[in-house]
Amino acid sequence: MNYPDEITYGNKADIISTVEFNHTGELLATGDKGGRVVIFQREQESKNQVHRRGEYNVYSTFQSHEPEFDYLKSLEIEEKINKIRWLPQQNAAYFLLSTNDKTVKLWKVSERDKRPEGYNLKDEEGRLRDPATITTLRVPVLRPMDLMVEATPRRVFANAHTYHINSISVNSDYETYMSADDLRINLWNFEITNQSFNIVDIKPANMEELTEVITAAEFHPHHCNTFVYSSSKGTIRLCDMRASALCDRHTKFFEEPEDPSNRSFFSEIISSISDVKFSHSGRCIMTRDYLTVKVWDLNMENRPVETYQVHDYLRSKLCSLYENDCIFDKFECVWNGSDSVIMTGSYNNFFRMFDRNTKRDVTLEASRENSKPRAILKPRKVCVGGKRRKDEISVDSLDFSKKILHTAWHPSENIIAVAATNNLYIFQDKVN
Amino acid sequence: MEFKLEAHRIVSISLGKIYNSRVQRGGIKLHKNLLVSLVLRSARQVYLSDPCPGLYLAGHPGAPAPPQQPEESAAGPPAGWGEPPPPAGRAAWPEPEPQPERPAVPEVLRAGDSEPAATVTAAGDTLQGGEAEAPEAAWRRVEGPRETAVGGAGVSGVFPEGPEAARGPCGCPPGDEDKLSAPPASPPVCARKRGAGWVGGGPADCPAPGSTPLKKPRRNSEEQPGGEEEEEEEMETGNVANLISIFGSSFSGLLRKSPGGGREEAEGEESGPEAAEPGQICCDKPVLRDINPWSTAIVAF
């Protein structure tokens, strides 16, 4: 196995930490370890070039979060962007939420293609004019200028989380959103930054009795009173905010009994859920733990309806993966627009897609060699033992420093964004 | 046998991870450290339940200890544990009344113990050295922590909720169980003390504090009358080793909730089940001696 002692990413601040399409798929946002947000925009398909699918180009770049230091607790707060979530578009401007470990920010991204000219009190360079020299008045007019995209922080939601924020989720009412840390979930109103409601609190009275933490949370796509949160014990709780103000008692509890034959020192770690996502229909949820992706029907709590093995060949390597910390990697998972295919990442820059209808799966690789324009991705295969075929790669040759934790799928088309350390790959389905 | 080695290796790795998490940017990650402590618990259980006691009784060099320690400890376990008259006497103690017995305990134990002074200052040897004076220190500690609990600024560094966070409402610092777990010297004594604590009659009325032997070396090494105050002060100044011990102890709840049947009565990752299955006791000390180098390394910082 490849365990490089020193992992060189180039610039560590460039490591992508989150990827998210907006609701139309026109924009794609990425956040990185350095606190930056880069937004890509799909170029409009022109009538002249119908065969050329819209490509994504950089639209805006801004510094969302800076490193902070909490002097009271002697803690440094990382600027790494943990999550980005878009708000649905309601006017010409775009709005997104970005969060680091402690603070959520609402950003407005807007275009400016005109600027006012003809001020009375300022000259063209902006210097103030002496009012005594002004003899006539004129009305400033808007004149065209080169397109400028500017991002401004509209709200800062701070000081509400003692532990590290792992999730944010916009409610379907578009007025509220939630932020979740290891032990608590808070509900915010977009307009109010100095208050939030605590809706889930699993902190035990005695911290020494702590046995599980919240790992991810998401609102139901249509029902604004419903949300789910996953735990480090491999369970998912569905809560209804109408039931009580503090949703410590769940409405539904999803858990699969453990398979005793698979028990090991690391059983608990690999059952910890790293991501939970509602399907677009709202009828299912998908969870990712270290080795599998599971699809659950909201009406069946005692076991998932589908389980997909992402990289089961790692099951015998858990001790080594524990040693090099890979076992703590938090992979995300995504649905395609029609909820028929699910996708998640793995190591060696591999990512996997599972077709729920045909039960077929494919392993693809995000690498420079494969990513020449119009190159078709070739399915990859990991050889788990015995004779290795020509195109296969053996488990021991996998590069564990190349991990795909974050992927995104366009809401309606077969376009995917895959973050491989500090590179972003965008793949599109070939046009027939 | 290989399970024991594997488990030991995993324990070492896990402790290293907890240790390194102190200096991680962004503060201690609760989720990751919780998972590490779960692994630590599993490995420890396997380690303790693997029946091959003979291997380590020969005397592991372990931490910096007086040369006579290994032999003393090797021969010690049965002698040390069964030996002190106090246990017999203590059986008569009323549960929620540790104070009256306090003066009596140290004397009796000291009388019964062969090397109190020498063992006391051995920073690395938690349990071997602490046999005699640990219960003594324990008794003193039971009173002390309440103040430190409130003022434990060091704690807040670990669980950034404020001083009381890691302590819980009862205000009991993890140190409590430490005394209770003084174990090897006199299990009955410890059981009694722990009983007091569990029943809720303990001075701090602490339900289930955990502890870690990581604190023991420090305490043992300051075995002067003023040692207690020094320790409290250390906690309040957020001593780094303290963070580790506090942090480690904060998950001892997991260690207590072993599937092997309710309370394992284990107060720390490294202290064995003292009042538990007698058949395992002979494993405890060797186990602990093995892990001592780690606790020494951590405490040294």
XYZ file of C-alpha atoms in Angstrom:
733
model
C 0.000 0.000 0.000
C 1.144 3.493 -0.678
C 1.555 5.534 2.439
C 3.630 8.497 1.439
C 5.221 9.977 4.494
C 4.869 13.434 3.170
C 1.842 14.215 1.143
C 2.559 17.007 -1.246
C -0.491 18.719 -2.555
C 1.315 21.662 -3.908
C -0.390 24.309 -1.930
C -2.342 22.832 0.961
C -4.682 25.771 0.978
C -5.904 24.751 -2.446
C -7.321 21.468 -1.304
C -10.983 21.505 -2.246
C -13.192 20.828 0.725
C -16.691 21.152 -0.748
C -18.425 21.186 -4.140
C -22.014 22.183 -4.855
C -24.148 22.951 -7.905
C -26.855 25.566 -7.528
C -30.503 24.687 -8.109
C -30.410 25.248 -11.866
C -26.967 23.827 -12.405
C -25.825 27.036 -13.980
C -23.344 27.681 -11.217
C -20.906 25.396 -9.469
C -19.279 26.495 -6.226
C -16.177 25.052 -4.593
C -14.721 25.840 -1.208
C -11.174 25.089 -0.190
C -8.975 24.667 2.816
C -7.729 28.233 2.525
C -11.187 29.682 3.079
C -11.742 30.624 -0.548
C -14.832 30.121 -2.622
C -14.577 29.769 -6.382
C -17.750 29.848 -8.445
C -17.890 28.485 -11.958
C -20.571 29.431 -14.439
C -21.732 27.392 -17.349
C -21.369 29.263 -20.534
C -24.515 29.685 -22.537
C -24.874 27.279 -25.390
C -24.855 29.290 -28.526
C -26.935 28.489 -31.498
C -23.849 28.398 -33.661
C -22.217 25.634 -31.745
C -24.958 23.224 -30.832
C -22.552 20.368 -30.481
C -20.512 22.128 -27.923
C -21.941 21.634 -24.518
C -21.704 24.509 -22.125
C -18.400 24.531 -20.321
C -17.825 25.843 -16.847
C -15.597 28.867 -16.460
C -14.568 30.798 -13.417
C -17.234 33.309 -12.553
C -16.196 34.662 -9.180
C -13.541 34.092 -6.550
C -13.614 35.470 -3.050
C -12.206 34.886 0.385
C -15.078 33.662 2.494
C -13.449 32.865 5.817
C -10.179 33.818 7.424
C -8.321 31.950 10.136
C -9.356 33.159 13.550
C -8.037 32.715 17.007
C -10.266 32.237 20.008
C -8.167 33.779 22.732
C -10.420 32.683 25.529
C -10.004 29.048 24.706
C -6.608 29.258 23.057
C -7.992 27.650 19.966
C -7.270 28.379 16.396
C -10.328 28.296 14.173
C -9.585 26.924 10.762
C -10.690 28.869 7.737
C -11.414 25.717 5.771
C -14.837 25.808 4.127
C -16.704 22.763 5.340
C -19.885 23.214 3.337
C -21.500 25.475 0.755
C -25.221 25.503 0.145
C -27.004 27.604 -2.435
C -30.249 29.416 -1.911
C -32.803 29.234 -4.697
C -32.561 32.210 -6.966
C -35.195 34.842 -6.351
C -33.766 37.823 -8.210
C -30.807 38.691 -10.359
C -28.326 38.025 -7.592
C -27.158 34.637 -6.347
C -27.022 33.768 -2.678
C -25.062 31.031 -0.980
C -24.205 29.939 2.521
C -20.651 28.991 3.334
C -19.390 27.738 6.654
C -16.180 26.881 8.437
C -15.988 25.173 11.834
C -17.687 27.969 13.714
C -19.260 30.639 11.540
C -21.816 30.563 8.747
C -21.916 33.393 6.221
C -24.495 34.396 3.667
C -22.889 35.703 0.503
C -24.516 37.675 -2.250
C -22.956 37.257 -5.653
C -24.100 39.826 -8.141
C -23.082 41.240 -11.451
C -22.311 44.764 -12.174
C -22.130 45.883 -15.745
C -22.932 49.540 -15.393
C -21.433 52.247 -13.314
C -22.587 55.736 -12.491
C -20.716 58.602 -14.032
C -21.054 62.311 -13.728
C -20.977 62.931 -10.031
C -21.100 66.530 -8.915
C -18.923 66.312 -5.867
C -16.382 63.868 -7.215
C -14.372 64.011 -10.363
C -13.860 61.071 -12.685
C -11.028 59.679 -10.622
C -13.034 59.892 -7.473
C -11.267 62.850 -5.939
C -13.469 65.266 -4.122
C -14.118 68.540 -5.771
C -14.187 71.781 -3.931
C -17.847 72.697 -3.684
C -16.988 76.321 -4.244
C -15.894 75.499 -7.773
C -19.159 73.876 -8.763
C -21.289 76.180 -10.815
C -23.657 73.758 -12.515
C -25.389 70.575 -11.472
C -25.800 67.489 -13.525
C -27.555 64.169 -12.991
C -25.214 61.182 -12.857
C -25.951 58.553 -15.500
C -25.258 54.846 -15.681
C -22.842 53.847 -18.356
C -21.863 50.338 -19.418
C -18.703 48.853 -18.040
C -16.920 45.541 -18.223
C -18.798 42.896 -16.394
C -17.742 42.651 -12.821
C -18.913 39.970 -10.461
C -18.794 40.942 -6.864
C -19.422 38.937 -3.747
C -20.501 40.655 -0.576
C -21.147 39.120 2.819
C -24.719 39.906 3.681
C -25.046 38.064 6.970
C -22.641 36.546 9.440
C -24.070 33.909 11.770
C -21.503 33.481 14.503
C -21.052 32.362 18.081
C -23.690 29.699 18.071
C -21.563 26.591 17.926
C -19.285 25.250 20.578
C -18.226 22.267 18.521
C -17.233 21.977 14.892
C -19.922 22.638 12.303
C -20.240 19.696 9.929
C -23.425 20.523 7.987
C -25.693 23.294 6.847
C -28.998 22.822 5.100
C -31.425 25.324 3.613
C -35.055 24.717 4.454
C -37.658 24.404 1.725
C -39.384 27.467 3.146
C -36.346 29.464 2.018
C -36.584 31.497 5.180
C -34.682 29.310 7.554
C -31.714 26.998 7.530
C -29.984 24.763 10.022
C -26.395 24.314 11.064
C -25.186 21.187 12.817
C -22.099 20.565 14.901
C -20.977 17.451 16.747
C -23.567 17.738 19.460
C -26.134 20.347 18.506
C -28.270 21.548 15.650
C -29.394 25.156 15.431
C -32.161 26.667 13.354
C -31.612 30.122 11.908
C -33.692 32.691 10.165
C -31.789 34.292 7.322
C -32.714 37.749 8.512
C -31.609 37.307 12.102
C -27.988 36.831 12.963
C -27.958 37.323 16.696
C -30.247 34.456 17.585
C -30.746 30.886 16.651
C -32.984 28.154 17.970
C -31.420 25.012 19.279
C -33.481 22.145 17.900
C -31.294 19.165 18.697
C -28.954 18.743 21.623
C -27.345 15.413 22.298
C -24.713 16.631 24.685
C -24.832 14.452 27.777
C -24.904 16.121 31.159
C -21.653 14.395 31.893
C -19.312 14.535 28.947
C -17.667 11.385 30.108
C -20.796 9.548 29.060
C -20.505 10.722 25.494
C -20.916 7.837 23.101
C -22.016 9.352 19.829
C -21.883 12.582 17.878
C -23.880 14.120 15.043
C -22.111 13.669 11.752
C -24.473 15.192 9.157
C -27.902 16.790 8.927
C -30.282 17.785 6.151
C -33.746 19.208 5.710
C -36.375 17.330 3.757
C -36.561 18.749 0.223
C -40.278 19.495 0.421
C -41.494 19.268 3.996
C -40.155 22.252 5.852
C -40.833 20.674 9.231
C -38.809 17.507 8.646
C -35.105 16.894 8.822
C -32.712 14.028 9.403
C -29.406 13.745 11.163
C -26.904 10.929 11.177
C -24.628 9.812 13.964
C -21.226 8.304 14.498
C -22.956 5.090 15.569
C -24.412 4.502 12.133
C -27.933 5.609 12.974
C -30.209 8.147 11.352
C -32.915 10.057 13.113
C -35.782 11.771 11.384
C -37.310 14.624 13.333
C -40.446 16.674 13.017
C -40.180 20.239 14.252
C -43.904 20.420 14.812
C -43.698 17.811 17.524
C -41.763 19.928 19.986
C -39.384 22.828 20.166
C -36.435 20.648 21.057
C -36.318 17.684 18.733
C -34.360 15.399 20.989
C -36.964 12.732 20.483
C -36.974 11.455 16.983
C -39.991 10.609 14.915
C -38.161 7.798 13.145
C -34.987 5.947 13.934
C -33.094 4.150 11.194
C -30.574 1.540 12.166
C -29.351 -1.669 10.668
C -28.379 -4.433 13.062
C -24.682 -5.088 13.042
C -23.365 -8.138 11.282
C -21.576 -10.057 14.026
C -19.334 -11.859 11.573
C -17.747 -8.578 10.579
C -16.865 -7.477 14.048
C -13.391 -6.035 14.558
C -11.626 -3.356 16.534
C -12.750 -0.900 13.926
C -16.374 -1.866 13.541
C -17.518 1.269 15.247
C -15.380 3.561 13.157
C -16.482 2.130 9.854
C -20.118 2.284 10.803
C -19.918 6.004 11.474
C -21.982 7.791 8.850
C -20.076 10.487 7.006
C -22.891 11.878 4.853
C -26.663 11.743 4.604
C -28.691 13.004 1.649
C -32.381 13.031 0.884
C -33.348 11.894 -2.579
C -34.840 14.594 -4.770
C -38.215 12.927 -4.387
C -37.969 13.061 -0.640
C -38.922 9.418 -0.290
C -35.491 8.026 0.465
C -32.312 8.903 2.209
C -28.840 7.784 1.302
C -26.055 7.353 3.827
C -22.346 6.827 3.403
C -20.163 5.022 5.870
C -16.571 4.009 5.360
C -17.122 0.993 3.145
C -20.676 1.234 1.864
C -23.458 3.452 0.571
C -26.955 2.633 1.740
C -30.347 3.725 0.527
C -33.137 3.813 3.079
C -36.843 4.079 2.506
C -38.367 6.540 4.944
C -41.052 4.009 5.700
C -38.685 1.258 6.763
C -36.556 1.902 9.765
C -35.051 -1.448 10.544
C -32.780 -1.827 7.545
C -31.771 -0.107 4.321
C -33.483 -1.109 1.102
C -30.210 -1.121 -0.813
C -26.591 -1.496 0.177
C -23.710 -0.909 -2.197
C -20.118 -1.881 -1.523
C -17.835 0.943 -2.434
C -14.461 -0.645 -1.760
C -14.968 -3.767 0.298
C -11.403 -4.869 -0.476
C -10.348 -2.429 2.212
C -12.049 -4.446 4.915
C -8.947 -6.509 5.529
C -6.744 -3.420 5.650
C -8.577 -1.530 8.343
C -5.701 -1.632 10.791
C -3.326 -0.010 8.341
C -5.961 2.509 7.392
C -6.411 3.298 11.046
C -2.710 3.863 11.444
C -2.475 6.320 8.593
C -5.744 8.004 9.515
C -7.461 7.139 6.255
C -10.182 5.346 8.165
C -11.368 8.736 9.364
C -11.879 10.101 5.860
C -15.368 11.438 5.384
C -16.711 10.570 1.988
C -19.812 12.269 0.645
C -22.458 10.798 -1.611
C -24.823 12.314 -4.161
C -27.975 11.466 -6.090
C -28.435 12.219 -9.747
C -31.362 14.366 -10.779
C -33.770 11.476 -11.239
C -32.602 9.529 -8.152
C -31.744 6.582 -10.346
C -27.974 6.725 -9.929
C -25.867 7.403 -6.859
C -22.241 8.388 -6.784
C -19.504 8.475 -4.203
C -15.730 8.714 -4.059
C -12.942 6.344 -3.106
C -9.141 6.246 -3.128
C -6.643 6.471 -5.955
C -8.826 9.221 -7.397
C -11.473 6.620 -8.106
C -15.133 7.383 -7.827
C -18.024 4.976 -8.108
C -21.487 5.173 -9.592
C -24.284 2.745 -8.829
C -27.354 2.458 -11.016
C -30.211 1.576 -8.734
C -32.383 0.205 -11.502
C -29.981 -1.961 -13.436
C -27.868 -2.741 -10.368
C -24.793 -2.056 -12.427
C -21.899 -0.133 -11.044
C -18.830 1.465 -12.502
C -15.515 2.718 -11.175
C -14.003 5.740 -12.867
C -10.829 7.655 -12.298
C -10.332 11.401 -12.144
C -6.867 11.991 -13.479
C -5.142 14.232 -15.924
C -4.508 11.471 -18.409
C -8.177 10.699 -18.622
C -9.291 14.237 -18.796
C -8.364 15.446 -22.180
C -11.357 17.148 -23.678
C -13.847 14.707 -25.120
C -11.877 11.769 -23.806
C -14.162 9.045 -22.636
C -13.591 7.751 -19.165
C -12.599 4.172 -19.094
C -13.996 2.023 -16.337
C -11.410 0.921 -13.826
C -11.212 -2.215 -11.808
C -9.460 -3.111 -8.608
C -8.002 -6.554 -8.423
C -8.634 -8.106 -5.059
C -6.440 -11.107 -5.272
C -5.139 -13.788 -7.546
C -4.047 -12.912 -10.980
C -4.130 -9.308 -11.872
C -5.373 -8.604 -15.351
C -3.721 -6.100 -17.572
C -5.924 -3.127 -16.839
C -6.572 -3.870 -13.251
C -4.895 -2.226 -10.337
C -4.064 -4.200 -7.246
C -5.203 -3.105 -3.826
C -1.636 -2.656 -2.685
C -0.933 -0.193 -5.469
C -3.742 2.148 -4.568
C -2.656 5.626 -3.699
C -4.388 6.517 -0.450
C -3.322 10.103 -0.576
C -5.505 10.594 -3.639
C -8.972 10.520 -2.220
C -12.193 11.783 -3.682
C -14.291 12.968 -0.779
C -16.466 15.545 -2.525
C -18.533 15.156 -5.644
C -21.601 16.885 -7.052
C -24.176 16.033 -9.686
C -25.981 18.573 -11.827
C -29.638 18.783 -10.761
C -31.060 17.818 -14.131
C -28.308 16.798 -16.526
C -25.583 14.222 -16.510
C -22.821 16.547 -15.539
C -20.699 15.718 -12.523
C -18.079 17.635 -10.621
C -15.389 15.642 -8.862
C -12.876 17.166 -6.462
C -9.576 15.316 -6.389
C -7.467 16.978 -3.720
C -6.761 20.358 -5.276
C -8.087 19.678 -8.725
C -11.648 19.953 -9.889
C -12.817 17.692 -12.687
C -16.063 18.233 -14.543
C -17.359 15.371 -16.607
C -20.302 15.428 -18.951
C -22.259 12.670 -20.517
C -21.340 12.367 -24.149
C -23.830 13.744 -26.594
C -25.360 11.103 -28.794
C -1.188 -14.199 21.950
C -1.056 -12.348 18.709
C -4.309 -10.740 19.597
C -2.670 -9.361 22.675
C 0.212 -7.937 20.699
C -2.096 -6.545 18.097
C -4.302 -5.039 20.750
C -1.334 -3.540 22.493
C -0.132 -2.048 19.268
C -3.508 -0.559 18.614
C -3.609 0.885 22.101
C -0.252 2.530 21.501
C -1.323 3.928 18.179
C -4.557 5.224 19.635
C -2.829 6.958 22.481
C -0.499 8.543 19.973
C -3.435 9.874 18.042
C -5.051 11.352 21.102
C -1.763 12.895 22.014
C -1.244 14.397 18.592
C -4.749 15.746 18.515
C -3.689 18.291 21.079
C -1.568 20.146 18.626
C -3.872 19.864 15.679
C -4.928 23.053 14.059
C -8.516 23.948 14.680
C -8.754 22.399 18.095
C -9.443 18.877 19.204
C -11.844 17.127 16.902
C -14.478 15.571 19.078
C -15.688 13.057 16.518
C -12.323 11.650 15.636
C -11.202 11.389 19.216
C -14.417 9.702 20.188
C -13.792 7.070 17.542
C -10.213 6.649 18.665
C -11.333 6.128 22.218
C -13.789 3.474 21.037
C -10.957 1.631 19.363
C -8.904 2.057 22.484
C -11.648 0.483 24.518
C -12.035 -2.469 22.166
C -8.321 -3.072 22.060
C -8.067 -2.828 25.781
C -10.823 -5.343 26.274
C -9.164 -7.786 23.966
C -5.863 -7.176 25.626
C -7.226 -7.819 29.058
C -9.294 -10.785 28.127
C -6.572 -12.577 26.240
C -5.405 -15.226 28.679
C -1.643 -15.250 28.662
C -0.504 -13.606 31.793
C 2.894 -15.181 31.986
C 4.548 -13.109 29.349
C 4.784 -9.805 31.114
C 5.134 -10.787 34.713
C 8.842 -11.244 34.188
C 9.223 -7.563 34.599
C 9.045 -5.078 31.819
C 11.453 -2.217 32.171
C 8.709 0.153 31.323
C 8.913 3.637 32.650
C 11.633 5.148 34.784
C 11.196 3.312 38.000
C 13.476 2.312 40.787
C 15.189 -0.872 39.809
C 13.552 -2.862 42.486
C 10.153 -2.036 41.176
C 9.739 -4.791 38.651
C 10.525 -7.496 41.099
C 8.495 -5.963 43.747
C 5.622 -5.607 41.413
C 6.088 -8.982 39.910
C 5.929 -10.587 43.242
C 3.743 -7.886 44.416
C 0.363 -8.321 42.966
C -0.841 -11.027 45.179
C 1.043 -9.741 48.171
C 0.271 -6.131 47.679
C -3.356 -6.661 47.122
C -4.072 -9.205 49.691
C -1.736 -7.727 52.163
C -2.978 -4.629 53.875
C -5.000 -5.133 56.966
C -6.851 -1.989 56.040
C -9.032 -3.757 53.542
C -10.367 -5.971 56.194
C -10.819 -3.034 58.432
C -12.259 -0.934 55.727
C -14.963 -3.353 55.100
C -16.573 -1.926 58.132
C -16.525 1.587 56.849
C -19.852 3.147 56.304
C -20.176 3.956 52.670
C -20.747 7.633 52.453
C -18.195 8.557 55.067
C -14.770 8.715 53.617
C -13.584 11.599 55.749
C -13.349 9.937 59.139
C -11.293 7.169 57.673
C -8.931 9.431 55.901
C -6.398 9.847 58.602
C -6.424 6.175 59.330
C -5.917 4.981 55.825
C -2.547 6.375 55.005
C -0.996 5.200 58.210
C -2.235 1.721 57.940
C -1.291 1.395 54.371
C 2.064 2.891 54.887
C 2.711 0.505 57.627
C 1.790 -2.345 55.474
C 3.666 -1.301 52.443
C 7.269 -2.016 51.873
C 8.326 0.967 49.832
C 6.088 3.897 50.087
C 8.565 6.687 49.593
C 10.481 5.209 46.756
C 7.450 4.351 44.775
C 5.901 7.672 45.368
C 8.323 9.646 43.346
C 8.413 7.345 40.395
C 6.720 9.495 37.900
C 6.421 6.870 35.307
C 5.249 3.985 37.313
C 1.702 4.713 37.975
C 0.391 1.670 39.582
C 3.403 -0.125 40.750
C 4.633 2.807 42.669
C 1.277 3.924 43.665
C 0.194 0.847 45.397
C 0.582 2.133 48.846
C 0.176 5.771 48.555
C -2.304 5.937 45.786
C -5.234 5.236 48.003
C -3.820 7.758 50.364
C -3.531 10.300 47.654
C -6.911 9.203 46.525
C -8.468 10.072 49.783
C -6.984 13.486 49.743
C -8.034 14.000 46.206
C -11.606 13.208 46.861
C -11.940 16.431 48.701
C -9.818 18.575 46.553
C -11.248 18.410 43.097
C -14.400 20.263 43.738
C -12.605 23.541 43.639
C -10.617 22.627 40.639
C -13.657 21.467 38.854
C -15.087 24.880 38.823
C -11.876 26.592 38.139
C -10.581 24.109 35.690
C -9.640 26.416 32.936
C -7.578 23.720 31.454
C -10.654 21.729 30.894
C -12.213 24.297 28.744
C -9.410 23.979 26.358
C -10.518 20.518 25.655
C -14.217 20.918 25.650
C -14.780 24.493 24.845
C -17.854 24.927 26.869
C -16.429 26.331 29.972
C -14.911 24.876 33.055
C -17.851 22.858 34.066
C -18.351 21.229 30.766
C -16.151 18.262 31.084
C -17.085 17.787 34.622
C -20.786 17.635 34.423
C -23.091 19.248 36.879
C -21.709 17.407 39.809
C -18.466 19.158 39.416
C -16.459 16.055 39.910
C -13.178 16.113 38.134
C -11.962 12.978 36.540
C -9.544 12.717 39.332
C -12.133 11.232 41.578
C -12.174 7.864 40.058
C -8.465 7.904 40.017
C -8.311 7.487 43.690
C -11.001 4.952 43.576
C -9.003 3.095 41.067
C -5.883 3.100 43.154
C -6.648 -0.594 42.844
C -3.660 -2.796 43.040
C -2.995 -1.935 46.593
C -6.311 -2.837 48.044
C -9.245 -3.767 45.928
C -11.688 -3.932 48.750
C -10.714 -0.462 49.759
C -11.242 0.765 46.305
C -14.486 -0.967 45.964
C -15.593 0.741 49.075
C -14.557 4.109 47.874
C -16.065 3.602 44.546
C -19.160 2.410 46.169
C -19.330 5.634 48.016
C -18.971 7.550 44.871
C -21.460 5.534 42.941
C -24.024 5.503 45.610
C -23.818 9.173 45.561
C -22.579 9.553 49.060
C -19.205 10.759 47.982
C -18.332 14.257 48.866
C -18.846 15.501 45.394
C -21.812 13.286 44.774
C -20.332 12.340 41.546
C -22.264 9.778 39.553
C -19.788 8.403 37.165
C -16.636 10.247 36.718
C -13.908 8.543 34.859
C -10.279 8.988 35.333
C -7.063 8.034 33.877
C -3.850 6.849 35.337
C -2.276 9.569 33.341
C -2.956 11.758 36.277
C -1.497 9.333 38.718
C 2.118 9.763 37.816
C 1.888 13.452 38.292
C 0.175 13.130 41.566
C 2.515 10.491 42.756
C 5.457 12.568 41.895
C 4.215 15.397 44.014
C 3.583 13.421 47.043
C 4.066 16.209 49.490
C 1.412 17.652 51.658
C 1.179 20.536 49.334
C 0.883 18.235 46.415
C -2.801 18.512 46.296
C -2.870 22.222 46.006
C -0.239 22.106 43.352
C -2.339 19.808 41.343
C -5.383 21.912 41.582
C -3.370 24.813 40.439
C -2.049 22.833 37.547
C -5.465 21.963 36.437
C -6.509 25.504 36.547
C -3.591 26.661 34.522
C -4.496 24.226 31.839
C -1.479 22.062 32.056
C -1.072 20.168 28.876
C -0.707 16.809 30.502
C -3.825 17.690 32.301
C -5.604 18.164 29.054
C -4.656 14.712 28.039
C -5.726 13.177 31.275
C -8.929 15.119 31.366
C -9.623 14.423 27.792
C -8.823 10.805 28.173
C -10.900 10.511 31.252
C -13.818 12.133 29.609
C -14.296 9.086 27.525
C -13.811 6.634 30.266
C -17.571 6.420 30.262
C -17.164 4.318 27.193
C -14.726 2.133 28.944
C -17.153 1.617 31.706
C -19.930 0.670 29.398
C -18.310 -2.519 28.326
C -20.605 -5.134 26.884
C -18.982 -7.617 29.162
C -21.674 -6.867 31.666
C -22.449 -3.420 32.875
C -19.906 -1.608 34.864
C -16.500 -2.867 34.354
C -15.422 -0.528 37.087
C -12.515 0.517 35.006
C -11.584 4.038 35.691
C -9.243 4.697 32.892
C -8.017 3.401 29.619
C -5.115 1.859 31.330
C -6.240 0.875 34.755
C -7.568 -2.587 34.875
C -10.820 -3.642 36.409
C -9.754 -3.681 39.941
C -12.771 -4.927 41.721
C -13.811 -7.049 38.801
C -13.023 -10.590 37.930
C -10.247 -11.632 40.218
C -8.946 -13.923 37.547
C -7.887 -10.934 35.548
C -6.138 -9.071 38.248
C -2.899 -10.795 37.642
C -2.973 -9.392 34.159
C -3.627 -5.861 35.150
C -0.327 -4.834 36.438
C 1.660 -6.230 33.585
C -0.735 -4.602 31.218
C -0.361 -1.360 32.925
C 3.336 -1.614 33.103
C 3.375 -2.154 29.407
C 1.359 0.904 28.743
C 3.300 2.965 31.220
C 5.877 4.216 28.772
C 3.075 5.872 26.905
C 1.541 7.490 29.908
C 4.951 8.708 30.915
C 5.528 10.216 27.535
C 2.232 11.969 27.581
C 2.537 13.229 31.102
C 6.005 14.537 30.453
C 4.514 17.248 28.350
